[in-house]
Amino acid sequence: MKKGLKKTIIFKVNSSHPQLEKIKNAANVIKQGGLVAFPTETVYGLGADGLNAKACSKIFSVKKRPANIPLILHIASKKTIFDLAKKIPREAEDLIDIFWPGPLTLVLPKSRIIPQIVTGGLDSVAIRMPNNPIALKLIKYAKTPIAAPSANLYGGHSPTCAQHVLDDLDGCVDIIVDGGKTSLGIESTVLDLTVKPFRVLRVGGIIEKDLRKILGKVKLVDNRKKIKSPAGNFHPSVCPSGKMILVEKTKGQIGEMQELASRFRKSGKRVGVMVTKENKNKFNGSVVKVIGLEKDLKTCALNLFSTLRSFSKENIDVLIAQGFKRKDIGLTIMNRLQKNIDKDIDIDKDKK
Ligand code: TXA
Ligand code: MG
């Protein structure tokens, strides 16, 4: 526990058959306006009563999140959507039938009962029904929609286990319900149904191809353009000097990564390399971590955030990450990696 903060209690709960006593206890904390971190199938959420503005305001202060970034409301029953949203298009009902409970968040015009703080002042609200027995029971017993962003500090990586939540928010949250590792490891797809054609605002657990099967046309608001070994600022928790290079998937990708690693090493830098298992042994003298099998991108998505977090203990100066083909789940992984690249770095200038 950090000095001057409250004690965070951890409830270990069986993920497929959650112990009701513990869930009810956590639900009571939500009802009383407290904060409970809990697992969903995607990542851990930082939950508060979604209809209680004061409780929701704690989410923003604890995460250090700007007030204009809206929260997702999590529900335990499909029909609750009719209390929270209005003008629900027919397609929304089809999507709900097929993808809920699951990693699809729908943005719809909001109903009056939702506090402004939840939607960051917007007229729309994001809603999803998570596919995790602990989350569903917690919402059910709290008898309210639970507002929950990912349970990490603003700008950091989403947590995929209780320890990640503790690393970021110990002493700031009342309870962490520990249901083990999340099953997908990457956040939900956010789909805006308030515009036509519908727009994917964030790629995630449900891929574009599956949405198109139901909706026909969907617009993807995402940066798909290829980048040539861009370097950028990285989250300080991963890499104290804050540098990351993402190398696009091309024929020469691994050679390019090897060259970069060797250039940095020669200039006295401690280099981290994040690669798929197939390429593990191709980088001598660097801190190499495996994200998963290239043939099985689901495992790469599952391990992405925990692998990035694990670099924080390695005291590296620069992280060189293997990029993926921008398609399906590979696109989601690239989207999350690319978030770290917002500023160009001149690699040669950067030598010691
Ligand atoms: O998988 C997930 O979605 C996880 C778990 C905990 O459910 N939650 C999550 O929440 O990733 P958060 O707050 O980290 O990301 C929610 C995203 C933000 O990018 C936010 O801008 C967007 O959803 N969003 C929320 N409400 C919105 C709205 N009314 N209009 C447009 N975007 C919205
Ligand atoms: Mg987040």
mmCIF file of C-alpha atoms and ligand atoms in Angstrom:
data_model
loop_
_atom_site.group_PDB
_atom_site.id
_atom_site.type_symbol
_atom_site.label_atom_id
_atom_site.label_comp_id
_atom_site.label_asym_id
_atom_site.label_seq_id
_atom_site.Cartn_x
_atom_site.Cartn_y
_atom_site.Cartn_z
ATOM 1 C CA MET A 1 0.000 0.000 0.000
ATOM 2 C CA LYS A 2 1.255 3.497 -0.845
ATOM 3 C CA LYS A 3 1.588 5.942 2.080
ATOM 4 C CA GLY A 4 -1.518 7.936 2.958
ATOM 5 C CA LEU A 5 -3.821 5.778 0.851
ATOM 6 C CA LYS A 6 -6.543 3.332 1.783
ATOM 7 C CA LYS A 7 -5.916 -0.393 1.935
ATOM 8 C CA THR A 8 -6.754 -2.260 -1.223
ATOM 9 C CA ILE A 9 -8.363 -5.617 -0.454
ATOM 10 C CA ILE A 10 -7.831 -8.500 -2.850
ATOM 11 C CA PHE A 11 -10.540 -11.137 -3.249
ATOM 12 C CA LYS A 12 -9.333 -14.274 -4.989
ATOM 13 C CA VAL A 13 -12.307 -15.692 -6.833
ATOM 14 C CA ASN A 14 -12.833 -18.821 -8.920
ATOM 15 C CA SER A 15 -13.242 -17.584 -12.471
ATOM 16 C CA SER A 16 -15.815 -20.102 -13.707
ATOM 17 C CA HIS A 17 -17.759 -20.527 -10.432
ATOM 18 C CA PRO A 18 -17.278 -17.264 -8.523
ATOM 19 C CA GLN A 19 -17.893 -17.487 -4.767
ATOM 20 C CA LEU A 20 -21.078 -15.473 -4.237
ATOM 21 C CA GLU A 21 -20.158 -14.133 -0.791
ATOM 22 C CA LYS A 22 -17.129 -12.323 -2.203
ATOM 23 C CA ILE A 23 -19.008 -11.052 -5.235
ATOM 24 C CA LYS A 24 -21.842 -9.705 -3.048
ATOM 25 C CA ASN A 25 -19.310 -7.988 -0.825
ATOM 26 C CA ALA A 26 -17.672 -6.303 -3.820
ATOM 27 C CA ALA A 27 -21.106 -5.396 -5.230
ATOM 28 C CA ASN A 28 -21.927 -3.655 -1.938
ATOM 29 C CA VAL A 29 -18.812 -1.521 -2.277
ATOM 30 C CA ILE A 30 -19.993 -0.476 -5.752
ATOM 31 C CA LYS A 31 -23.458 0.347 -4.372
ATOM 32 C CA GLN A 32 -21.873 2.483 -1.661
ATOM 33 C CA GLY A 33 -19.942 4.536 -4.211
ATOM 34 C CA GLY A 34 -16.578 2.726 -3.977
ATOM 35 C CA LEU A 35 -14.163 1.444 -6.638
ATOM 36 C CA VAL A 36 -13.816 -2.246 -7.520
ATOM 37 C CA ALA A 37 -11.375 -3.590 -10.107
ATOM 38 C CA PHE A 38 -12.663 -6.769 -11.729
ATOM 39 C CA PRO A 39 -11.809 -9.107 -14.613
ATOM 40 C CA THR A 40 -13.637 -9.107 -17.921
ATOM 41 C CA GLU A 41 -12.769 -11.404 -20.822
ATOM 42 C CA THR A 42 -10.707 -8.576 -22.387
ATOM 43 C CA VAL A 43 -8.799 -6.755 -19.625
ATOM 44 C CA TYR A 44 -9.435 -5.792 -15.978
ATOM 45 C CA GLY A 45 -11.852 -2.890 -15.490
ATOM 46 C CA LEU A 46 -11.878 -0.194 -12.813
ATOM 47 C CA GLY A 47 -15.535 -0.209 -11.821
ATOM 48 C CA ALA A 48 -17.903 2.238 -10.148
ATOM 49 C CA ASP A 49 -21.690 2.659 -10.059
ATOM 50 C CA GLY A 50 -22.373 4.012 -13.556
ATOM 51 C CA LEU A 51 -25.392 6.004 -12.389
ATOM 52 C CA ASN A 52 -23.563 7.676 -9.501
ATOM 53 C CA ALA A 53 -21.662 10.744 -10.761
ATOM 54 C CA LYS A 54 -19.571 11.114 -7.605
ATOM 55 C CA ALA A 55 -18.430 7.486 -7.727
ATOM 56 C CA CYS A 56 -17.555 7.828 -11.424
ATOM 57 C CA SER A 57 -15.543 10.972 -10.763
ATOM 58 C CA LYS A 58 -13.235 8.860 -8.552
ATOM 59 C CA ILE A 59 -12.366 6.740 -11.609
ATOM 60 C CA PHE A 60 -11.002 9.792 -13.421
ATOM 61 C CA SER A 61 -8.951 11.023 -10.475
ATOM 62 C CA VAL A 62 -7.512 7.605 -9.616
ATOM 63 C CA LYS A 63 -6.533 6.860 -13.234
ATOM 64 C CA LYS A 64 -5.375 10.453 -13.813
ATOM 65 C CA ARG A 65 -7.569 10.380 -16.906
ATOM 66 C CA PRO A 66 -8.761 13.579 -18.635
ATOM 67 C CA ALA A 67 -12.474 14.212 -18.031
ATOM 68 C CA ASN A 68 -13.335 14.309 -21.746
ATOM 69 C CA ILE A 69 -12.548 10.631 -22.377
ATOM 70 C CA PRO A 70 -15.826 8.777 -21.808
ATOM 71 C CA LEU A 71 -16.354 5.523 -19.921
ATOM 72 C CA ILE A 72 -17.978 2.265 -21.030
ATOM 73 C CA LEU A 73 -21.069 1.099 -19.117
ATOM 74 C CA HIS A 74 -21.028 -2.658 -18.457
ATOM 75 C CA ILE A 75 -24.330 -4.487 -18.208
ATOM 76 C CA ALA A 76 -25.333 -8.034 -17.230
ATOM 77 C CA SER A 77 -28.513 -8.406 -19.243
ATOM 78 C CA LYS A 78 -29.040 -7.542 -22.906
ATOM 79 C CA LYS A 79 -32.312 -5.751 -22.294
ATOM 80 C CA THR A 80 -30.695 -3.173 -19.975
ATOM 81 C CA ILE A 81 -29.531 -1.425 -23.158
ATOM 82 C CA PHE A 82 -33.077 -0.066 -23.556
ATOM 83 C CA ASP A 83 -32.779 1.796 -20.226
ATOM 84 C CA LEU A 84 -29.419 3.345 -21.099
ATOM 85 C CA ALA A 85 -29.736 4.167 -24.795
ATOM 86 C CA LYS A 86 -32.372 5.529 -27.145
ATOM 87 C CA LYS A 87 -32.862 5.286 -30.912
ATOM 88 C CA ILE A 88 -31.390 1.801 -31.001
ATOM 89 C CA PRO A 89 -31.095 0.735 -34.671
ATOM 90 C CA ARG A 90 -32.269 -2.722 -35.782
ATOM 91 C CA GLU A 91 -28.664 -3.673 -36.572
ATOM 92 C CA ALA A 92 -27.752 -3.138 -32.911
ATOM 93 C CA GLU A 93 -30.153 -5.884 -31.933
ATOM 94 C CA ASP A 94 -28.562 -8.249 -34.489
ATOM 95 C CA LEU A 95 -25.103 -7.441 -33.152
ATOM 96 C CA ILE A 96 -26.198 -7.988 -29.569
ATOM 97 C CA ASP A 97 -27.751 -11.356 -30.468
ATOM 98 C CA ILE A 98 -24.514 -12.530 -32.040
ATOM 99 C CA PHE A 99 -21.710 -10.896 -30.078
ATOM 100 C CA TRP A 100 -23.022 -10.347 -26.526
ATOM 101 C CA PRO A 101 -21.833 -11.235 -24.042
ATOM 102 C CA GLY A 102 -18.490 -10.430 -25.654
ATOM 103 C CA PRO A 103 -15.827 -7.883 -26.638
ATOM 104 C CA LEU A 104 -18.021 -5.501 -28.622
ATOM 105 C CA THR A 105 -18.860 -2.048 -27.245
ATOM 106 C CA LEU A 106 -21.730 -0.190 -28.894
ATOM 107 C CA VAL A 107 -21.953 3.603 -28.944
ATOM 108 C CA LEU A 108 -25.570 4.824 -29.009
ATOM 109 C CA PRO A 109 -27.493 8.006 -28.191
ATOM 110 C CA LYS A 110 -27.633 8.186 -24.396
ATOM 111 C CA SER A 111 -30.728 8.171 -22.250
ATOM 112 C CA ARG A 112 -31.344 10.834 -19.603
ATOM 113 C CA ILE A 113 -30.475 8.656 -16.608
ATOM 114 C CA ILE A 114 -26.759 8.601 -17.453
ATOM 115 C CA PRO A 115 -24.640 11.225 -15.678
ATOM 116 C CA GLN A 116 -22.669 13.606 -17.933
ATOM 117 C CA ILE A 117 -19.396 12.566 -16.333
ATOM 118 C CA VAL A 118 -19.748 9.028 -17.735
ATOM 119 C CA THR A 119 -19.950 10.242 -21.325
ATOM 120 C CA GLY A 120 -17.456 13.077 -20.987
ATOM 121 C CA GLY A 121 -20.242 15.496 -21.919
ATOM 122 C CA LEU A 122 -21.167 13.632 -25.172
ATOM 123 C CA ASP A 123 -24.751 12.828 -26.172
ATOM 124 C CA SER A 124 -23.791 9.220 -26.805
ATOM 125 C CA VAL A 125 -22.936 6.363 -24.441
ATOM 126 C CA ALA A 126 -20.746 3.278 -24.856
ATOM 127 C CA ILE A 127 -22.262 0.012 -23.609
ATOM 128 C CA ARG A 128 -21.095 -3.579 -23.466
ATOM 129 C CA MET A 129 -22.005 -6.902 -21.863
ATOM 130 C CA PRO A 130 -18.752 -8.628 -20.865
ATOM 131 C CA ASN A 131 -18.302 -12.369 -21.277
ATOM 132 C CA ASN A 132 -16.955 -13.212 -17.845
ATOM 133 C CA PRO A 133 -18.953 -14.870 -15.021
ATOM 134 C CA ILE A 134 -17.314 -12.693 -12.331
ATOM 135 C CA ALA A 135 -18.098 -9.454 -14.167
ATOM 136 C CA LEU A 136 -21.656 -10.524 -14.931
ATOM 137 C CA LYS A 137 -22.390 -11.540 -11.319
ATOM 138 C CA LEU A 138 -20.807 -8.375 -9.944
ATOM 139 C CA ILE A 139 -23.030 -6.205 -12.159
ATOM 140 C CA LYS A 140 -26.081 -8.300 -11.316
ATOM 141 C CA TYR A 141 -25.611 -7.983 -7.542
ATOM 142 C CA ALA A 142 -24.654 -4.310 -7.723
ATOM 143 C CA LYS A 143 -28.035 -3.813 -9.484
ATOM 144 C CA THR A 144 -26.589 -0.994 -11.579
ATOM 145 C CA PRO A 145 -24.581 -0.644 -14.796
ATOM 146 C CA ILE A 146 -20.901 -0.558 -13.897
ATOM 147 C CA ALA A 147 -18.821 2.192 -15.506
ATOM 148 C CA ALA A 148 -15.335 0.805 -16.100
ATOM 149 C CA PRO A 149 -12.316 1.864 -18.090
ATOM 150 C CA SER A 150 -9.286 -0.408 -18.165
ATOM 151 C CA ALA A 151 -7.834 -0.510 -14.640
ATOM 152 C CA ASN A 152 -4.460 1.085 -15.468
ATOM 153 C CA LEU A 153 -3.011 4.559 -15.069
ATOM 154 C CA TYR A 154 -3.863 6.856 -17.979
ATOM 155 C CA GLY A 155 -1.499 6.319 -20.909
ATOM 156 C CA GLY A 156 -0.252 2.955 -19.648
ATOM 157 C CA HIS A 157 -0.989 -0.595 -20.705
ATOM 158 C CA SER A 158 -4.273 -2.298 -19.884
ATOM 159 C CA PRO A 159 -4.041 -4.861 -17.064
ATOM 160 C CA THR A 160 -4.575 -8.524 -17.880
ATOM 161 C CA CYS A 161 -4.174 -9.859 -14.319
ATOM 162 C CA ALA A 162 -4.780 -8.622 -10.767
ATOM 163 C CA GLN A 163 -1.065 -7.959 -10.160
ATOM 164 C CA HIS A 164 -1.025 -5.404 -13.019
ATOM 165 C CA VAL A 165 -3.906 -3.561 -11.341
ATOM 166 C CA LEU A 166 -2.077 -3.630 -8.019
ATOM 167 C CA ASP A 167 1.120 -2.334 -9.676
ATOM 168 C CA ASP A 168 -0.774 0.725 -10.976
ATOM 169 C CA LEU A 169 -3.513 1.353 -8.410
ATOM 170 C CA ASP A 170 -2.562 -0.111 -5.027
ATOM 171 C CA GLY A 171 -4.134 2.007 -2.296
ATOM 172 C CA CYS A 172 -6.446 3.825 -4.732
ATOM 173 C CA VAL A 173 -9.094 1.161 -5.226
ATOM 174 C CA ASP A 174 -11.203 -0.499 -2.501
ATOM 175 C CA ILE A 175 -11.264 -4.059 -3.844
ATOM 176 C CA ILE A 176 -9.547 -5.998 -6.613
ATOM 177 C CA VAL A 177 -11.472 -9.113 -7.555
ATOM 178 C CA ASP A 178 -8.740 -11.486 -8.686
ATOM 179 C CA GLY A 179 -10.141 -13.931 -11.205
ATOM 180 C CA GLY A 180 -6.794 -14.860 -12.763
ATOM 181 C CA LYS A 181 -5.626 -13.907 -16.227
ATOM 182 C CA THR A 182 -8.134 -12.492 -18.690
ATOM 183 C CA SER A 183 -8.860 -14.732 -21.680
ATOM 184 C CA LEU A 184 -8.446 -12.304 -24.629
ATOM 185 C CA GLY A 185 -5.894 -9.852 -23.264
ATOM 186 C CA ILE A 186 -6.875 -7.001 -25.573
ATOM 187 C CA GLU A 187 -9.741 -4.503 -25.205
ATOM 188 C CA SER A 188 -13.158 -4.590 -26.860
ATOM 189 C CA THR A 189 -13.947 -3.253 -30.317
ATOM 190 C CA VAL A 190 -15.765 0.089 -30.026
ATOM 191 C CA LEU A 191 -18.427 0.537 -32.727
ATOM 192 C CA ASP A 192 -20.235 3.844 -33.205
ATOM 193 C CA LEU A 193 -23.855 3.254 -34.212
ATOM 194 C CA THR A 194 -24.824 6.930 -34.110
ATOM 195 C CA VAL A 195 -23.477 7.570 -37.634
ATOM 196 C CA LYS A 196 -23.978 5.927 -41.032
ATOM 197 C CA PRO A 197 -22.076 3.978 -42.222
ATOM 198 C CA PHE A 198 -21.313 2.673 -38.732
ATOM 199 C CA ARG A 199 -17.770 3.383 -37.627
ATOM 200 C CA VAL A 200 -15.239 1.301 -35.737
ATOM 201 C CA LEU A 201 -13.678 3.794 -33.319
ATOM 202 C CA ARG A 202 -11.297 1.268 -31.781
ATOM 203 C CA VAL A 203 -10.283 -2.074 -33.265
ATOM 204 C CA GLY A 204 -10.393 -4.847 -30.679
ATOM 205 C CA GLY A 205 -11.611 -8.312 -29.752
ATOM 206 C CA ILE A 206 -14.251 -8.553 -32.526
ATOM 207 C CA ILE A 207 -12.602 -8.244 -35.928
ATOM 208 C CA GLU A 208 -13.851 -6.092 -38.794
ATOM 209 C CA LYS A 209 -14.519 -9.119 -41.029
ATOM 210 C CA ASP A 210 -17.072 -10.501 -38.539
ATOM 211 C CA LEU A 211 -18.800 -7.119 -38.221
ATOM 212 C CA ARG A 212 -19.063 -6.820 -42.009
ATOM 213 C CA LYS A 213 -20.835 -10.193 -42.156
ATOM 214 C CA ILE A 214 -23.669 -8.660 -40.143
ATOM 215 C CA LEU A 215 -23.569 -5.005 -41.165
ATOM 216 C CA GLY A 216 -22.251 -4.987 -44.711
ATOM 217 C CA LYS A 217 -20.423 -1.701 -44.781
ATOM 218 C CA VAL A 218 -18.446 -0.478 -41.767
ATOM 219 C CA LYS A 219 -15.971 2.353 -41.718
ATOM 220 C CA LEU A 220 -12.723 1.841 -39.917
ATOM 221 C CA VAL A 221 -11.348 4.880 -38.164
ATOM 222 C CA ASP A 222 -7.853 3.697 -37.696
ATOM 223 C CA ASN A 223 -4.365 4.461 -38.812
ATOM 224 C CA ARG A 224 -3.627 1.713 -41.331
ATOM 225 C CA LYS A 225 -0.780 3.336 -43.162
ATOM 226 C CA LYS A 226 2.512 1.512 -43.260
ATOM 227 C CA ILE A 227 5.351 2.959 -41.248
ATOM 228 C CA LYS A 228 9.038 2.465 -41.840
ATOM 229 C CA SER A 229 10.708 1.598 -38.548
ATOM 230 C CA PRO A 230 9.221 4.573 -36.782
ATOM 231 C CA ALA A 231 10.596 5.395 -33.409
ATOM 232 C CA GLY A 232 8.531 6.985 -30.740
ATOM 233 C CA ASN A 233 8.075 7.800 -27.121
ATOM 234 C CA PHE A 234 7.235 4.825 -25.058
ATOM 235 C CA HIS A 235 5.518 4.555 -21.733
ATOM 236 C CA PRO A 236 8.123 5.278 -19.038
ATOM 237 C CA SER A 237 7.109 2.231 -17.033
ATOM 238 C CA VAL A 238 8.380 -0.009 -19.835
ATOM 239 C CA CYS A 239 11.427 1.837 -20.909
ATOM 240 C CA PRO A 240 12.789 4.577 -18.617
ATOM 241 C CA SER A 241 14.341 6.463 -21.514
ATOM 242 C CA GLY A 242 10.991 6.122 -23.235
ATOM 243 C CA LYS A 243 11.950 4.903 -26.697
ATOM 244 C CA MET A 244 10.353 2.291 -28.865
ATOM 245 C CA ILE A 245 10.801 1.243 -32.474
ATOM 246 C CA LEU A 246 8.110 -0.719 -34.243
ATOM 247 C CA VAL A 247 9.348 -2.564 -37.317
ATOM 248 C CA GLU A 248 6.739 -3.284 -40.002
ATOM 249 C CA LYS A 249 6.082 -6.814 -41.230
ATOM 250 C CA THR A 250 8.107 -7.107 -44.465
ATOM 251 C CA LYS A 251 10.388 -9.754 -45.964
ATOM 252 C CA GLY A 252 13.412 -8.038 -44.486
ATOM 253 C CA GLN A 253 11.810 -7.367 -41.105
ATOM 254 C CA ILE A 254 14.010 -9.528 -38.909
ATOM 255 C CA GLY A 255 17.221 -8.370 -40.631
ATOM 256 C CA GLU A 256 16.153 -4.781 -40.076
ATOM 257 C CA MET A 257 15.477 -5.471 -36.404
ATOM 258 C CA GLN A 258 18.873 -7.180 -36.013
ATOM 259 C CA GLU A 259 20.628 -4.209 -37.583
ATOM 260 C CA LEU A 260 18.833 -1.742 -35.351
ATOM 261 C CA ALA A 261 19.577 -3.805 -32.234
ATOM 262 C CA SER A 262 23.233 -4.015 -33.120
ATOM 263 C CA ARG A 263 23.483 -0.267 -33.833
ATOM 264 C CA PHE A 264 21.963 0.592 -30.478
ATOM 265 C CA ARG A 265 24.114 -1.942 -28.633
ATOM 266 C CA LYS A 266 27.260 -0.558 -30.239
ATOM 267 C CA SER A 267 26.330 2.887 -28.969
ATOM 268 C CA GLY A 268 26.161 1.504 -25.439
ATOM 269 C CA LYS A 269 22.406 1.132 -25.138
ATOM 270 C CA ARG A 270 20.626 -1.706 -23.372
ATOM 271 C CA VAL A 271 18.253 -3.053 -25.994
ATOM 272 C CA GLY A 272 14.933 -4.862 -25.486
ATOM 273 C CA VAL A 273 13.492 -6.920 -28.323
ATOM 274 C CA MET A 274 9.905 -8.170 -28.490
ATOM 275 C CA VAL A 275 9.510 -10.969 -31.038
ATOM 276 C CA THR A 276 7.472 -14.029 -31.905
ATOM 277 C CA LYS A 277 8.783 -17.415 -30.779
ATOM 278 C CA GLU A 278 10.010 -18.286 -34.270
ATOM 279 C CA ASN A 279 12.594 -15.463 -34.032
ATOM 280 C CA LYS A 280 13.611 -15.830 -30.412
ATOM 281 C CA ASN A 281 17.164 -17.002 -31.032
ATOM 282 C CA LYS A 282 18.111 -14.397 -33.617
ATOM 283 C CA PHE A 283 19.075 -11.601 -31.218
ATOM 284 C CA ASN A 284 22.217 -12.096 -29.151
ATOM 285 C CA GLY A 285 23.134 -9.621 -26.471
ATOM 286 C CA SER A 286 19.679 -8.070 -26.173
ATOM 287 C CA VAL A 287 16.875 -8.618 -23.665
ATOM 288 C CA VAL A 288 14.610 -10.789 -25.789
ATOM 289 C CA LYS A 289 10.995 -11.502 -24.875
ATOM 290 C CA VAL A 290 8.558 -13.667 -26.775
ATOM 291 C CA ILE A 291 5.058 -12.347 -27.361
ATOM 292 C CA GLY A 292 3.654 -15.590 -28.809
ATOM 293 C CA LEU A 293 3.631 -17.660 -31.958
ATOM 294 C CA GLU A 294 3.355 -15.781 -35.237
ATOM 295 C CA LYS A 295 1.084 -18.577 -36.450
ATOM 296 C CA ASP A 296 -1.236 -17.975 -33.510
ATOM 297 C CA LEU A 297 -1.923 -14.256 -33.280
ATOM 298 C CA LYS A 298 -4.505 -14.813 -30.538
ATOM 299 C CA THR A 299 -1.717 -15.764 -28.132
ATOM 300 C CA CYS A 300 0.230 -12.677 -29.230
ATOM 301 C CA ALA A 301 -2.785 -10.497 -28.399
ATOM 302 C CA LEU A 302 -3.200 -12.314 -25.105
ATOM 303 C CA ASN A 303 0.426 -11.731 -24.109
ATOM 304 C CA LEU A 304 0.905 -8.246 -25.569
ATOM 305 C CA PHE A 305 0.329 -6.077 -22.504
ATOM 306 C CA SER A 306 1.971 -8.426 -19.995
ATOM 307 C CA THR A 307 5.054 -8.739 -22.226
ATOM 308 C CA LEU A 308 5.300 -4.956 -22.556
ATOM 309 C CA ARG A 309 4.882 -4.575 -18.799
ATOM 310 C CA SER A 310 7.573 -7.180 -18.113
ATOM 311 C CA PHE A 311 10.150 -5.013 -19.929
ATOM 312 C CA SER A 312 9.749 -2.423 -17.176
ATOM 313 C CA LYS A 313 11.849 -4.622 -14.878
ATOM 314 C CA GLU A 314 14.691 -4.883 -17.400
ATOM 315 C CA ASN A 315 15.958 -1.315 -17.349
ATOM 316 C CA ILE A 316 16.217 -1.096 -21.139
ATOM 317 C CA ASP A 317 17.010 2.091 -23.069
ATOM 318 C CA VAL A 318 15.113 1.191 -26.200
ATOM 319 C CA LEU A 319 12.532 -1.391 -27.210
ATOM 320 C CA ILE A 320 12.500 -2.843 -30.723
ATOM 321 C CA ALA A 321 9.161 -4.505 -31.435
ATOM 322 C CA GLN A 322 8.300 -6.929 -34.232
ATOM 323 C CA GLY A 323 5.292 -5.637 -36.159
ATOM 324 C CA PHE A 324 2.422 -7.730 -37.531
ATOM 325 C CA LYS A 325 0.405 -7.825 -40.704
ATOM 326 C CA ARG A 326 -2.362 -5.234 -40.363
ATOM 327 C CA LYS A 327 -5.226 -7.645 -40.729
ATOM 328 C CA ASP A 328 -7.779 -9.030 -38.280
ATOM 329 C CA ILE A 329 -6.262 -9.490 -34.827
ATOM 330 C CA GLY A 330 -2.851 -8.376 -36.198
ATOM 331 C CA LEU A 331 -4.421 -4.985 -36.901
ATOM 332 C CA THR A 332 -5.568 -4.736 -33.281
ATOM 333 C CA ILE A 333 -2.094 -5.589 -31.987
ATOM 334 C CA MET A 334 -0.511 -3.006 -34.325
ATOM 335 C CA ASN A 335 -3.028 -0.400 -33.202
ATOM 336 C CA ARG A 336 -2.017 -0.870 -29.566
ATOM 337 C CA LEU A 337 1.719 -0.866 -30.393
ATOM 338 C CA GLN A 338 1.415 2.190 -32.577
ATOM 339 C CA LYS A 339 -0.228 4.152 -29.773
ATOM 340 C CA ASN A 340 3.236 4.407 -28.271
ATOM 341 C CA ILE A 341 4.667 6.070 -31.329
ATOM 342 C CA ASP A 342 3.846 9.722 -31.335
ATOM 343 C CA LYS A 343 7.155 11.411 -31.847
ATOM 344 C CA ASP A 344 9.999 10.774 -34.257
ATOM 345 C CA ILE A 345 13.409 10.025 -32.887
ATOM 346 C CA ASP A 346 16.629 10.336 -34.840
ATOM 347 C CA ILE A 347 18.330 7.033 -34.084
ATOM 348 C CA ASP A 348 21.834 8.243 -34.995
ATOM 349 C CA LYS A 349 21.562 11.421 -32.967
ATOM 350 C CA ASP A 350 20.557 9.280 -30.061
ATOM 351 C CA LYS A 351 23.976 7.630 -29.709
ATOM 352 C CA LYS A 352 25.807 8.135 -26.459
HETATM 353 O O1 TXA B 1 -12.447 -4.197 -23.195
HETATM 354 C C1 TXA B 1 -12.744 -3.056 -22.828
HETATM 355 O O2 TXA B 1 -13.373 -2.253 -23.550
HETATM 356 C C2 TXA B 1 -12.291 -2.625 -21.424
HETATM 357 C C3 TXA B 1 -13.033 -3.499 -20.397
HETATM 358 C C4 TXA B 1 -12.740 -3.094 -18.977
HETATM 359 O O3 TXA B 1 -14.397 -3.476 -20.676
HETATM 360 N N1 TXA B 1 -12.561 -1.236 -21.202
HETATM 361 C C5 TXA B 1 -11.849 -0.247 -21.779
HETATM 362 O O4 TXA B 1 -12.250 1.009 -21.401
HETATM 363 O O5 TXA B 1 -10.954 -0.460 -22.565
HETATM 364 P P1 TXA B 1 -11.392 2.312 -21.713
HETATM 365 O O6 TXA B 1 -12.059 3.413 -20.964
HETATM 366 O O7 TXA B 1 -9.969 2.062 -21.406
HETATM 367 O O8 TXA B 1 -11.626 2.560 -23.234
HETATM 368 C C6 TXA B 1 -12.918 2.918 -23.689
HETATM 369 C C7 TXA B 1 -12.850 3.556 -25.038
HETATM 370 C C8 TXA B 1 -12.154 4.893 -24.985
HETATM 371 O O9 TXA B 1 -11.287 4.986 -26.096
HETATM 372 C C9 TXA B 1 -13.295 5.896 -25.126
HETATM 373 O O10 TXA B 1 -12.893 7.077 -25.787
HETATM 374 C C10 TXA B 1 -14.305 5.121 -25.947
HETATM 375 O O11 TXA B 1 -14.192 3.786 -25.494
HETATM 376 N N2 TXA B 1 -15.681 5.609 -25.692
HETATM 377 C C11 TXA B 1 -16.387 5.498 -24.555
HETATM 378 N N3 TXA B 1 -17.565 6.140 -24.664
HETATM 379 C C12 TXA B 1 -17.622 6.663 -25.895
HETATM 380 C C13 TXA B 1 -18.574 7.450 -26.625
HETATM 381 N N4 TXA B 1 -19.725 7.825 -26.084
HETATM 382 N N5 TXA B 1 -18.266 7.807 -27.876
HETATM 383 C C14 TXA B 1 -17.085 7.444 -28.441
HETATM 384 N N6 TXA B 1 -16.142 6.708 -27.822
HETATM 385 C C15 TXA B 1 -16.408 6.328 -26.566
HETATM 386 MG MG MG B 2 -7.976 2.050 -21.444
#
